[in-house]
Short mmCIF file of C-alpha atoms (C1' of nucleotides) in Angstrom, two decimals:
data_model
loop_
_atom_site.label_atom_id
_atom_site.label_comp_id
_atom_site.label_asym_id
_atom_site.label_seq_id
_atom_site.Cartn_x
_atom_site.Cartn_y
_atom_site.Cartn_z
CA MET X 1 24.82 -10.91 22.32
CA ALA X 2 21.53 -12.46 21.27
CA THR X 3 20.25 -10.92 24.47
CA SER X 4 17.11 -9.16 23.35
CA ASN X 5 16.78 -9.75 19.65
CA LEU X 6 14.43 -12.58 20.43
CA LYS X 7 11.33 -10.42 20.39
CA GLU X 8 12.42 -8.41 17.35
CA GLU X 9 13.29 -11.46 15.33
CA VAL X 10 10.18 -13.40 16.21
CA TYR X 11 7.80 -10.50 15.61
CA GLN X 12 9.56 -9.96 12.31
CA GLU X 13 8.84 -13.54 11.34
CA LEU X 14 5.28 -13.42 12.62
CA SER X 15 4.60 -10.29 10.61
CA ARG X 16 5.35 -12.28 7.46
CA VAL X 17 2.14 -14.17 8.12
CA THR X 18 0.02 -11.09 8.74
CA HIS X 19 1.68 -9.27 5.89
CA ALA X 20 0.83 -12.11 3.54
CA LEU X 21 -2.79 -11.76 4.61
CA SER X 22 -2.79 -7.97 4.41
CA HIS X 23 -4.01 -7.75 0.82
CA PRO X 24 -7.71 -8.25 0.03
CA LYS X 25 -7.04 -10.54 -2.93
CA ARG X 26 -4.78 -12.73 -0.85
CA LEU X 27 -7.43 -13.07 1.83
CA GLU X 28 -9.82 -14.08 -0.91
CA LEU X 29 -7.34 -16.61 -2.28
CA VAL X 30 -6.92 -18.28 1.08
CA ASP X 31 -10.67 -18.41 1.52
CA LEU X 32 -11.01 -20.07 -1.87
CA LEU X 33 -8.26 -22.56 -1.13
CA SER X 34 -10.15 -23.50 2.02
CA GLN X 35 -12.66 -25.21 -0.26
CA LYS X 36 -10.31 -27.31 -2.36
CA ALA X 37 -7.06 -27.13 -4.37
CA PHE X 38 -7.14 -24.82 -7.41
CA SER X 39 -4.81 -24.18 -10.32
CA VAL X 40 -3.41 -20.68 -10.83
CA ASP X 41 -5.57 -20.27 -13.87
CA GLU X 42 -8.77 -21.19 -12.03
CA LEU X 43 -7.84 -18.89 -9.18
CA SER X 44 -7.16 -15.99 -11.51
CA HIS X 45 -10.70 -16.26 -12.85
CA GLU X 46 -12.20 -16.57 -9.38
CA ILE X 47 -10.49 -13.47 -8.05
CA ASN X 48 -10.74 -11.60 -11.32
CA MET X 49 -7.09 -10.80 -11.84
CA THR X 50 -4.52 -11.59 -14.52
CA VAL X 51 -2.71 -14.89 -14.23
CA ALA X 52 0.58 -13.09 -13.65
CA SER X 53 -0.79 -11.02 -10.77
CA THR X 54 -2.50 -14.04 -9.27
CA SER X 55 0.75 -15.93 -9.46
CA GLN X 56 2.57 -13.09 -7.69
CA HIS X 57 0.08 -13.09 -4.86
CA LEU X 58 0.35 -16.85 -4.58
CA GLN X 59 4.13 -16.54 -4.29
CA VAL X 60 3.66 -14.23 -1.35
CA LEU X 61 1.33 -16.70 0.35
CA LYS X 62 3.73 -19.50 -0.40
CA ALA X 63 6.73 -17.60 0.98
CA ALA X 64 4.78 -17.17 4.21
CA ARG X 65 4.10 -20.93 4.15
CA LEU X 66 0.36 -20.42 4.13
CA VAL X 67 -0.13 -22.46 0.97
CA THR X 68 1.69 -25.32 -0.74
CA THR X 69 2.00 -26.34 -4.38
CA GLN X 70 1.88 -29.57 -6.26
CA ARG X 71 2.24 -30.11 -9.96
CA GLU X 72 -0.32 -32.28 -11.72
CA GLY X 73 0.36 -32.58 -15.40
CA ASN X 74 0.46 -29.15 -16.93
CA PHE X 75 -1.13 -27.47 -13.92
CA ILE X 76 0.25 -26.41 -10.61
CA PHE X 77 -2.28 -26.83 -7.85
CA TYR X 78 -2.22 -24.61 -4.84
CA ARG X 79 -3.69 -25.81 -1.60
CA ILE X 80 -3.94 -24.44 1.89
CA ALA X 81 -0.98 -25.50 4.01
CA ASP X 82 -3.03 -26.41 7.02
CA ASP X 83 -6.48 -26.03 8.51
CA SER X 84 -5.00 -23.63 11.01
CA VAL X 85 -4.56 -21.17 8.15
CA ALA X 86 -8.26 -21.34 7.38
CA ARG X 87 -8.91 -20.95 11.06
CA LEU X 88 -6.83 -17.78 11.16
CA VAL X 89 -8.64 -16.22 8.23
CA LEU X 90 -11.93 -17.20 9.83
CA ALA X 91 -10.84 -15.43 13.00
CA VAL X 92 -10.10 -12.30 10.95
CA ARG X 93 -13.51 -12.50 9.34
CA GLU X 94 -15.28 -12.96 12.62
CA LEU X 95 -13.45 -10.03 14.15
CA GLY X 96 -14.42 -7.90 11.17
CA PHE X 97 -18.02 -9.04 11.13
CA SER X 98 -18.52 -8.52 14.82
CA ARG X 99 -16.71 -5.23 15.28
CA ASN X 100 -16.60 -3.39 11.98
CA ALA X 101 -19.64 -1.21 11.38
CA GLU X 102 -18.69 -0.68 7.74
CA ILE X 103 -18.75 -4.38 7.01
CA ASN X 104 -22.13 -4.73 8.63
CA ARG X 105 -23.43 -1.87 6.54
CA ILE X 106 -22.15 -3.48 3.34
CA ILE X 107 -23.78 -6.79 4.19
CA THR X 108 -27.05 -5.23 5.33
CA ASP X 109 -27.24 -3.21 2.12
CA PHE X 110 -26.51 -6.29 0.07
CA ARG X 111 -29.23 -8.28 1.77
CA ALA X 112 -31.73 -5.50 1.36
CA ASP X 113 -30.78 -5.19 -2.31
CA LYS X 114 -31.33 -8.92 -2.82
CA ASN X 115 -34.51 -9.11 -0.78
CA ILE X 116 -32.97 -11.68 1.50
CA LEU X 117 -35.32 -12.21 4.38
CA GLU X 118 -34.04 -15.17 6.30
CA THR X 119 -30.61 -16.68 6.75
CA ILE X 120 -29.50 -19.20 9.33
CA THR X 121 -26.17 -20.15 10.84
CA LEU X 122 -24.64 -23.52 11.60
CA ASP X 123 -25.76 -23.14 15.19
CA ASP X 124 -29.37 -22.74 14.05
CA LEU X 125 -29.16 -25.67 11.67
CA LEU X 126 -29.43 -28.45 14.24
CA ALA X 127 -32.36 -26.81 15.99
CA LYS X 128 -34.17 -26.30 12.71
CA SER X 129 -33.61 -29.90 11.61
CA LYS X 130 -35.42 -31.07 14.73
CA LYS X 131 -38.44 -28.83 14.19
CA GLU X 132 -39.03 -29.63 10.53
CA LYS X 133 -37.92 -31.85 7.69
CA ILE X 134 -34.96 -30.26 5.92
CA LEU X 135 -32.74 -31.00 2.96
CA LEU X 136 -29.20 -29.65 2.99
CA LEU X 137 -28.20 -28.55 -0.49
CA ASP X 138 -24.62 -27.88 -1.57
CA VAL X 139 -24.74 -25.49 -4.55
CA ARG X 140 -21.00 -25.15 -5.15
CA PRO X 141 -19.38 -26.59 -8.28
CA GLU X 142 -19.38 -30.35 -8.05
CA ASP X 143 -15.61 -30.79 -7.65
CA GLU X 144 -15.73 -28.72 -4.48
CA TYR X 145 -18.53 -30.89 -3.16
CA GLN X 146 -16.44 -33.94 -3.92
CA ALA X 147 -13.39 -32.49 -2.22
CA GLY X 148 -15.46 -32.26 0.96
CA HIS X 149 -18.96 -31.28 2.03
CA ILE X 150 -21.19 -30.93 5.05
CA GLU X 151 -22.39 -34.28 6.30
CA GLY X 152 -25.69 -35.27 4.73
CA ALA X 153 -25.64 -32.61 2.04
CA VAL X 154 -26.80 -33.23 -1.52
CA SER X 155 -25.00 -31.61 -4.47
CA ILE X 156 -26.65 -29.57 -7.18
CA PRO X 157 -24.38 -26.77 -8.47
CA VAL X 158 -26.24 -23.49 -8.79
CA SER X 159 -25.46 -23.47 -12.52
CA GLN X 160 -27.55 -26.64 -12.97
CA LEU X 161 -30.24 -25.89 -10.42
CA LYS X 162 -32.91 -24.67 -12.82
CA LYS X 163 -32.92 -27.80 -14.94
CA ARG X 164 -32.37 -30.26 -12.09
CA ILE X 165 -34.82 -28.68 -9.67
CA GLY X 166 -37.17 -31.65 -10.17
CA GLU X 167 -34.75 -33.89 -8.27
CA LEU X 168 -35.61 -32.07 -5.07
CA PRO X 169 -38.30 -33.47 -2.80
CA LYS X 170 -41.37 -31.39 -2.09
CA GLY X 171 -42.35 -30.86 1.51
CA LYS X 172 -38.89 -30.36 2.92
CA THR X 173 -37.32 -27.01 3.74
CA ILE X 174 -34.23 -26.67 1.59
CA ILE X 175 -31.16 -25.20 3.26
CA ALA X 176 -28.74 -24.03 0.60
CA TYR X 177 -25.07 -23.41 1.33
CA CYS X 178 -21.95 -22.58 -0.65
CA ARG X 179 -18.48 -21.31 0.21
CA GLY X 180 -19.42 -19.14 3.13
CA PRO X 181 -20.89 -15.79 4.02
CA LEU X 182 -19.16 -13.89 1.20
CA CYS X 183 -20.17 -16.29 -1.52
CA VAL X 184 -23.30 -15.48 -3.50
CA MET X 185 -24.06 -18.87 -4.98
CA SER X 186 -26.50 -19.77 -2.22
CA VAL X 187 -28.22 -16.39 -2.59
CA GLU X 188 -28.78 -17.18 -6.23
CA ALA X 189 -29.92 -20.70 -5.41
CA VAL X 190 -32.49 -19.57 -2.87
CA LYS X 191 -33.89 -17.08 -5.37
CA ILE X 192 -34.34 -19.85 -7.95
CA LEU X 193 -35.90 -22.22 -5.42
CA GLN X 194 -38.31 -19.67 -4.02
CA ALA X 195 -39.42 -18.72 -7.54
CA LYS X 196 -40.48 -22.34 -7.98
CA LYS X 197 -42.27 -22.29 -4.62
CA TYR X 198 -39.80 -24.45 -2.77
CA PRO X 199 -39.40 -23.36 0.84
CA ALA X 200 -35.72 -22.42 0.85
CA VAL X 201 -33.37 -20.71 3.28
CA GLN X 202 -29.77 -19.67 2.98
CA LEU X 203 -27.09 -21.00 5.33
CA GLU X 204 -24.59 -18.24 6.09
CA ASP X 205 -21.71 -20.56 6.79
CA GLY X 206 -19.97 -22.76 4.26
CA TYR X 207 -18.14 -26.03 4.14
CA MET X 208 -14.93 -24.86 5.84
CA GLU X 209 -16.79 -23.24 8.73
CA TRP X 210 -18.59 -26.54 9.31
CA LYS X 211 -15.36 -28.51 9.08
CA LEU X 212 -13.53 -26.32 11.57
CA LYS X 213 -16.46 -26.56 13.96
CA GLN X 214 -16.43 -30.35 13.71
CA GLU X 215 -12.75 -30.39 14.62
CA GLU X 216 -13.38 -28.19 17.62
CA LEU X 217 -16.15 -30.46 18.85
CA SER X 218 -13.95 -33.52 18.63
CA HIS X 219 -11.49 -32.07 21.17
CA MET A 1 -25.67 -2.75 -9.51
CA ALA A 2 -24.18 -3.79 -6.18
CA THR A 3 -24.30 -7.25 -7.66
CA SER A 4 -20.87 -8.59 -6.95
CA ASN A 5 -19.00 -5.88 -5.14
CA LEU A 6 -19.91 -7.57 -1.90
CA LYS A 7 -16.83 -9.77 -1.82
CA GLU A 8 -14.49 -7.03 -3.01
CA GLU A 9 -15.77 -4.51 -0.49
CA VAL A 10 -15.76 -6.88 2.45
CA TYR A 11 -12.31 -8.29 1.72
CA GLN A 12 -11.12 -4.71 1.38
CA GLU A 13 -12.43 -3.95 4.84
CA LEU A 14 -11.10 -7.17 6.32
CA SER A 15 -7.66 -6.46 4.95
CA ARG A 16 -7.58 -3.31 7.07
CA VAL A 17 -7.36 -5.56 10.09
CA THR A 18 -4.61 -7.77 8.70
CA HIS A 19 -2.81 -4.78 7.30
CA ALA A 20 -2.82 -3.15 10.73
CA LEU A 21 -1.20 -6.29 12.11
CA SER A 22 1.29 -6.63 9.26
CA HIS A 23 4.08 -4.68 10.92
CA PRO A 24 6.24 -6.33 13.60
CA LYS A 25 6.08 -3.34 15.92
CA ARG A 26 2.31 -3.23 15.70
CA LEU A 27 2.06 -6.90 16.58
CA GLU A 28 4.27 -6.17 19.54
CA LEU A 29 2.09 -3.24 20.56
CA VAL A 30 -1.06 -5.32 20.54
CA ASP A 31 0.68 -8.01 22.57
CA LEU A 32 1.71 -5.40 25.12
CA LEU A 33 -1.76 -3.91 25.29
CA SER A 34 -3.05 -7.38 26.04
CA GLN A 35 -1.48 -7.00 29.48
CA LYS A 36 -2.92 -3.63 30.45
CA ALA A 37 -3.47 -0.09 29.17
CA PHE A 38 -0.31 1.89 28.43
CA SER A 39 0.44 5.53 27.58
CA VAL A 40 2.12 6.34 24.27
CA ASP A 41 5.27 7.27 26.13
CA GLU A 42 5.42 3.96 27.99
CA LEU A 43 4.77 2.04 24.81
CA SER A 44 7.50 3.88 22.94
CA HIS A 45 10.03 2.73 25.54
CA GLU A 46 8.73 -0.83 25.51
CA ILE A 47 8.99 -1.20 21.74
CA ASN A 48 12.13 0.90 21.48
CA MET A 49 10.88 3.52 19.02
CA THR A 50 10.47 7.28 19.10
CA VAL A 51 7.25 8.61 20.56
CA ALA A 52 6.24 10.00 17.16
CA SER A 53 6.71 6.67 15.39
CA THR A 54 4.93 4.83 18.16
CA SER A 55 2.06 7.27 17.89
CA GLN A 56 1.85 6.70 14.14
CA HIS A 57 1.66 2.96 14.59
CA LEU A 58 -1.00 3.39 17.25
CA GLN A 59 -3.04 5.50 14.84
CA VAL A 60 -2.96 2.65 12.38
CA LEU A 61 -4.17 0.21 15.01
CA LYS A 62 -6.83 2.66 16.07
CA ALA A 63 -8.05 3.22 12.51
CA ALA A 64 -8.51 -0.53 12.23
CA ARG A 65 -10.45 -0.42 15.52
CA LEU A 66 -8.07 -2.81 17.19
CA VAL A 67 -7.34 -0.43 20.05
CA THR A 68 -9.16 2.39 21.79
CA THR A 69 -7.95 5.51 23.57
CA GLN A 70 -8.86 7.30 26.73
CA ARG A 71 -7.33 10.43 28.14
CA GLU A 72 -6.32 10.43 31.79
CA GLY A 73 -4.76 13.71 32.87
CA ASN A 74 -1.83 14.50 30.66
CA PHE A 75 -1.64 11.01 29.26
CA ILE A 76 -3.58 9.19 26.61
CA PHE A 77 -3.98 5.55 27.42
CA TYR A 78 -4.31 2.99 24.72
CA ARG A 79 -6.04 -0.26 25.39
CA ILE A 80 -6.97 -3.28 23.37
CA ALA A 81 -10.45 -2.90 21.86
CA ASP A 82 -11.57 -6.37 22.74
CA ASP A 83 -10.26 -9.74 23.88
CA SER A 84 -10.96 -11.04 20.41
CA VAL A 85 -8.07 -8.88 19.18
CA ALA A 86 -5.73 -10.58 21.63
CA ARG A 87 -7.16 -13.87 20.50
CA LEU A 88 -6.39 -13.06 16.88
CA VAL A 89 -2.79 -12.15 17.62
CA LEU A 90 -2.48 -15.30 19.69
CA ALA A 91 -3.73 -17.29 16.70
CA VAL A 92 -1.05 -15.66 14.54
CA ARG A 93 1.59 -16.54 17.10
CA GLU A 94 0.45 -20.12 17.37
CA LEU A 95 0.44 -20.51 13.62
CA GLY A 96 3.96 -19.12 13.47
CA PHE A 97 5.24 -21.21 16.35
CA SER A 98 3.78 -24.41 15.02
CA ARG A 99 4.60 -24.07 11.36
CA ASN A 100 7.51 -21.71 10.92
CA ALA A 101 10.88 -23.43 11.12
CA GLU A 102 12.70 -20.12 11.34
CA ILE A 103 10.84 -19.11 14.49
CA ASN A 104 11.58 -22.43 16.08
CA ARG A 105 15.25 -22.01 15.27
CA ILE A 106 15.30 -18.54 16.83
CA ILE A 107 13.68 -19.79 20.01
CA THR A 108 15.79 -22.93 20.24
CA ASP A 109 18.94 -20.85 19.81
CA PHE A 110 17.75 -18.43 22.45
CA ARG A 111 17.07 -21.18 24.94
CA ALA A 112 20.41 -22.79 24.30
CA ASP A 113 22.11 -19.42 24.71
CA LYS A 114 20.37 -18.89 28.05
CA ASN A 115 20.87 -22.44 29.30
CA ILE A 116 17.15 -22.88 29.72
CA LEU A 117 16.50 -26.50 30.48
CA GLU A 118 12.86 -26.77 31.43
CA THR A 119 9.78 -24.76 30.58
CA ILE A 120 6.16 -25.70 31.09
CA THR A 121 2.91 -24.64 29.48
CA LEU A 122 -0.45 -23.82 31.00
CA ASP A 123 -1.59 -27.33 30.18
CA ASP A 124 1.27 -28.77 32.23
CA LEU A 125 0.64 -26.45 35.12
CA LEU A 126 -2.36 -28.21 36.59
CA ALA A 127 -0.71 -31.62 36.38
CA LYS A 128 2.42 -30.31 38.04
CA SER A 129 0.49 -28.64 40.84
CA LYS A 130 -0.97 -32.03 41.75
CA LYS A 131 2.36 -33.80 41.84
CA GLU A 132 4.24 -31.26 43.98
CA LYS A 133 3.83 -28.11 45.99
CA ILE A 134 4.17 -25.10 43.70
CA LEU A 135 4.13 -21.34 43.99
CA LEU A 136 3.03 -19.33 40.98
CA LEU A 137 5.11 -16.16 40.70
CA ASP A 138 4.16 -13.14 38.56
CA VAL A 139 7.36 -11.27 37.75
CA ARG A 140 5.86 -8.51 35.60
CA PRO A 141 5.80 -4.90 36.81
CA GLU A 142 3.34 -4.58 39.64
CA ASP A 143 0.77 -2.47 37.77
CA GLU A 144 0.37 -5.24 35.23
CA TYR A 145 -0.19 -7.73 38.04
CA GLN A 146 -2.80 -5.43 39.49
CA ALA A 147 -4.54 -5.01 36.14
CA GLY A 148 -5.03 -8.77 36.09
CA HIS A 149 -3.08 -11.92 36.93
CA ILE A 150 -3.31 -15.68 36.90
CA GLU A 151 -5.44 -16.94 39.75
CA GLY A 152 -3.39 -17.69 42.83
CA ALA A 153 -0.25 -15.96 41.61
CA VAL A 154 1.98 -13.87 43.88
CA SER A 155 3.65 -10.69 42.58
CA ILE A 156 7.34 -9.90 42.78
CA PRO A 157 8.55 -7.88 39.78
CA VAL A 158 11.79 -9.23 38.39
CA SER A 159 13.46 -5.89 39.14
CA GLN A 160 12.87 -6.44 42.86
CA LEU A 161 13.41 -10.18 42.95
CA LYS A 162 16.97 -10.19 44.25
CA LYS A 163 16.19 -8.15 47.33
CA ARG A 164 12.79 -9.68 48.02
CA ILE A 165 13.79 -13.27 47.41
CA GLY A 166 13.48 -13.98 51.13
CA GLU A 167 9.72 -13.62 50.92
CA LEU A 168 9.51 -16.85 48.99
CA PRO A 169 8.88 -20.12 50.81
CA LYS A 170 11.46 -22.87 50.65
CA GLY A 171 10.31 -26.32 49.65
CA LYS A 172 7.94 -25.25 46.89
CA THR A 173 8.72 -25.33 43.20
CA ILE A 174 8.43 -21.79 41.92
CA ILE A 175 6.72 -21.34 38.56
CA ALA A 176 7.61 -17.91 37.17
CA TYR A 177 5.58 -16.26 34.43
CA CYS A 178 5.47 -12.89 32.72
CA ARG A 179 3.88 -11.52 29.55
CA GLY A 180 4.12 -14.65 27.46
CA PRO A 181 6.53 -16.69 25.40
CA LEU A 182 8.34 -13.70 23.88
CA CYS A 183 8.92 -11.92 27.17
CA VAL A 184 12.23 -12.48 28.90
CA MET A 185 11.34 -11.37 32.42
CA SER A 186 10.58 -14.91 33.56
CA VAL A 187 13.84 -16.15 32.02
CA GLU A 188 15.69 -13.61 34.10
CA ALA A 189 13.67 -14.50 37.19
CA VAL A 190 14.37 -18.21 36.92
CA LYS A 191 18.07 -17.50 36.56
CA ILE A 192 18.03 -15.43 39.78
CA LEU A 193 16.01 -18.04 41.64
CA GLN A 194 18.15 -20.97 40.56
CA ALA A 195 21.30 -19.10 41.55
CA LYS A 196 19.89 -18.94 45.08
CA LYS A 197 19.04 -22.65 44.96
CA TYR A 198 15.30 -22.24 44.67
CA PRO A 199 13.73 -24.90 42.45
CA ALA A 200 12.29 -22.72 39.71
CA VAL A 201 10.72 -23.33 36.32
CA GLN A 202 9.56 -20.94 33.62
CA LEU A 203 5.95 -20.90 32.42
CA GLU A 204 5.88 -20.27 28.67
CA ASP A 205 2.46 -18.69 28.64
CA GLY A 206 1.54 -15.36 30.18
CA TYR A 207 -1.42 -13.70 31.73
CA MET A 208 -3.40 -13.15 28.51
CA GLU A 209 -2.98 -16.75 27.37
CA TRP A 210 -4.39 -17.87 30.72
CA LYS A 211 -7.25 -15.40 30.53
CA LEU A 212 -8.28 -16.47 27.03
CA LYS A 213 -8.14 -20.10 28.08
CA GLN A 214 -10.39 -19.38 31.06
CA GLU A 215 -12.94 -17.77 28.77
CA GLU A 216 -12.90 -20.75 26.46
CA LEU A 217 -13.48 -23.15 29.35
CA SER A 218 -16.48 -21.19 30.57
CA HIS A 219 -18.30 -21.77 27.28
"C1'" DA Q 1 13.25 -32.30 -31.59
"C1'" DA Q 2 9.52 -28.93 -32.03
"C1'" DT Q 3 5.41 -27.14 -30.26
"C1'" DC Q 4 2.22 -26.02 -26.86
"C1'" DT Q 5 0.50 -24.70 -22.22
"C1'" DA Q 6 0.46 -23.16 -17.60
"C1'" DT Q 7 3.09 -20.74 -14.68
"C1'" DT Q 8 6.77 -17.77 -13.22
"C1'" DC Q 9 10.05 -14.17 -13.83
"C1'" DT Q 10 11.68 -9.45 -15.17
"C1'" DA Q 11 11.41 -4.72 -15.84
"C1'" DT Q 12 8.81 -0.71 -15.36
"C1'" DT Q 13 5.88 2.63 -13.30
"C1'" DA Q 14 2.79 4.30 -9.91
"C1'" DT Q 15 1.50 3.98 -5.29
"C1'" DT Q 16 1.91 3.11 -0.49
"C1'" DT Q 17 4.44 2.57 3.66
"C1'" DT Q 18 7.99 3.76 6.91
"C1'" DA Q 19 11.14 6.39 9.99
"C1'" DT Q 20 12.73 10.82 11.09
"C1'" DT Q 21 12.58 15.50 12.28
"C1'" DG Q 22 10.60 19.42 13.94
"C1'" DA Q 23 6.34 22.08 14.48
"C1'" DA Q 24 1.58 22.20 16.16
"C1'" DT Q 25 -2.05 20.97 19.40
"C1'" DA Q 26 -4.76 19.90 23.48
"C1'" DG Q 27 -5.02 19.72 27.92
"C1'" DT Q 28 -2.67 20.44 32.79
"C1'" DA Q 29 -0.61 22.96 36.35
"C1'" DG Q 30 1.26 27.03 38.24
"C1'" DC M 1 -2.50 33.99 31.19
"C1'" DT M 2 1.93 31.39 30.79
"C1'" DA M 3 4.68 27.58 30.82
"C1'" DC M 4 4.75 22.79 30.46
"C1'" DT M 5 3.82 17.98 28.94
"C1'" DA M 6 2.21 14.26 26.23
"C1'" DT M 7 0.67 13.41 21.98
"C1'" DT M 8 -0.29 14.23 17.19
"C1'" DC M 9 0.50 16.26 12.77
"C1'" DA M 10 3.14 17.54 8.57
"C1'" DA M 11 6.88 17.27 5.44
"C1'" DT M 12 10.44 14.61 3.70
"C1'" DA M 13 13.24 10.91 1.83
"C1'" DA M 14 14.02 6.08 1.48
"C1'" DA M 15 12.13 1.65 0.92
"C1'" DA M 16 8.62 -1.67 -0.12
"C1'" DT M 17 4.53 -3.08 -2.66
"C1'" DA M 18 1.44 -3.63 -6.58
"C1'" DA M 19 -0.26 -4.00 -11.37
"C1'" DT M 20 1.01 -4.57 -16.10
"C1'" DA M 21 2.92 -6.44 -20.18
"C1'" DG M 22 6.01 -9.22 -22.27
"C1'" DA M 23 9.80 -12.65 -22.00
"C1'" DA M 24 11.37 -16.91 -20.07
"C1'" DT M 25 10.79 -21.51 -18.14
"C1'" DA M 26 9.39 -26.24 -17.15
"C1'" DG M 27 6.97 -29.86 -18.30
"C1'" DA M 28 3.56 -32.27 -21.51
"C1'" DT M 29 2.26 -33.47 -26.11
"C1'" DT M 30 2.96 -34.30 -30.81
#
DNA sequence: AATCTATTCTATTATTTTATTGAATAGTAG
DNA sequence: CTACTATTCAATAAAATAATAGAATAGATT
């Protein structure tokens, strides 16, 4: 009787995962939650939607078991269920970046528009740190830095960079990073740094990309 | 002007990929195409849908650049665009298998129903081959074997197994594999083999899982 | 107990997706 | 050229999804 429903039933279940990730805002939510836990209210501002809509999308992610919730006082904090969820979204992004001409056009246009000359990846980072003295700068909001950051990084949120720029040493190349390739905080930071004649470069990857890579290396 | 549309536009594009994979039949199609190229007609039989519906789903996959087409005579053959697509679907499956209780229930029930006692994974395979003499048996249709198979495997499609069972050596443990964990051909094969007193075990993984693992190892 | 706050739920409307059917198309073979 | 085949397209109806606004809820604070 249960002869060949196996495939149907399992694919049905699996499609709940892909379906949950099939909406752009939900992809964005998972990417955000890869950084740290957020309240619904915070998330709604980040993704620029009403609280009610944000909540709806979070329900979908929760029903697919991609995120979990935890109440803390008045707030309900959403967090990613597992690093494997971040890994899946990363795989989607890499597939898109490597194979989708439209995405490449969007990013190329953006870089041209922002006069971004040089960016480096995590793979380049090690090589660069051997050639010259570098300082790794985390420009995300401080609570994200505290929830986890790339080893050796120093925290100055981009919002405070102008007034705290004196804290930075001269004579080192500053590598600024934020949430990842779709986050513009490091773009902003590099612009500020270069205006003050600091040698600064943007790291394409963010904290979660580094973390996932660390885990891979330890296997 | 293009100040902060970057994220929106890219997530929009990325969601085309996840959206294409958000339907159970389309997941199944991609899994099938991981084995070899198929015509629309063949695929429609495999996934048990009308040719028109199958074609529609294939258009969706094609629009998301997950598959490509090539005409050969009267037929149009669909193939997977890239191994990274198979890798993505594998990641979805692994996430589902590891974290979704419902999927585990479905599979446990299925195994109980079929009296399946022992299955092994690719990781177990090497260890087992050192302990005892084994024969790796590919029970998929022969054209799939010819399109690519696990190194050292011998082909006897499950449909021919009963009459060709004499070709198999006695005294070796037979490890039967097919398209992967959701394919029942190896289940069937093991049942036939055990009925004839051959020591036989089912390999959970299939050809594509092996191939992706090989690629990983070579990096 | 009453109030306040963050989140979720409900109802509604507009939009998108899906399966089905039958017609149209592109290319093959006679 | 004609008939044939595999595939795609087009039209339809049913179902699912999404955004919105406002009501309801659960827990914290007073």
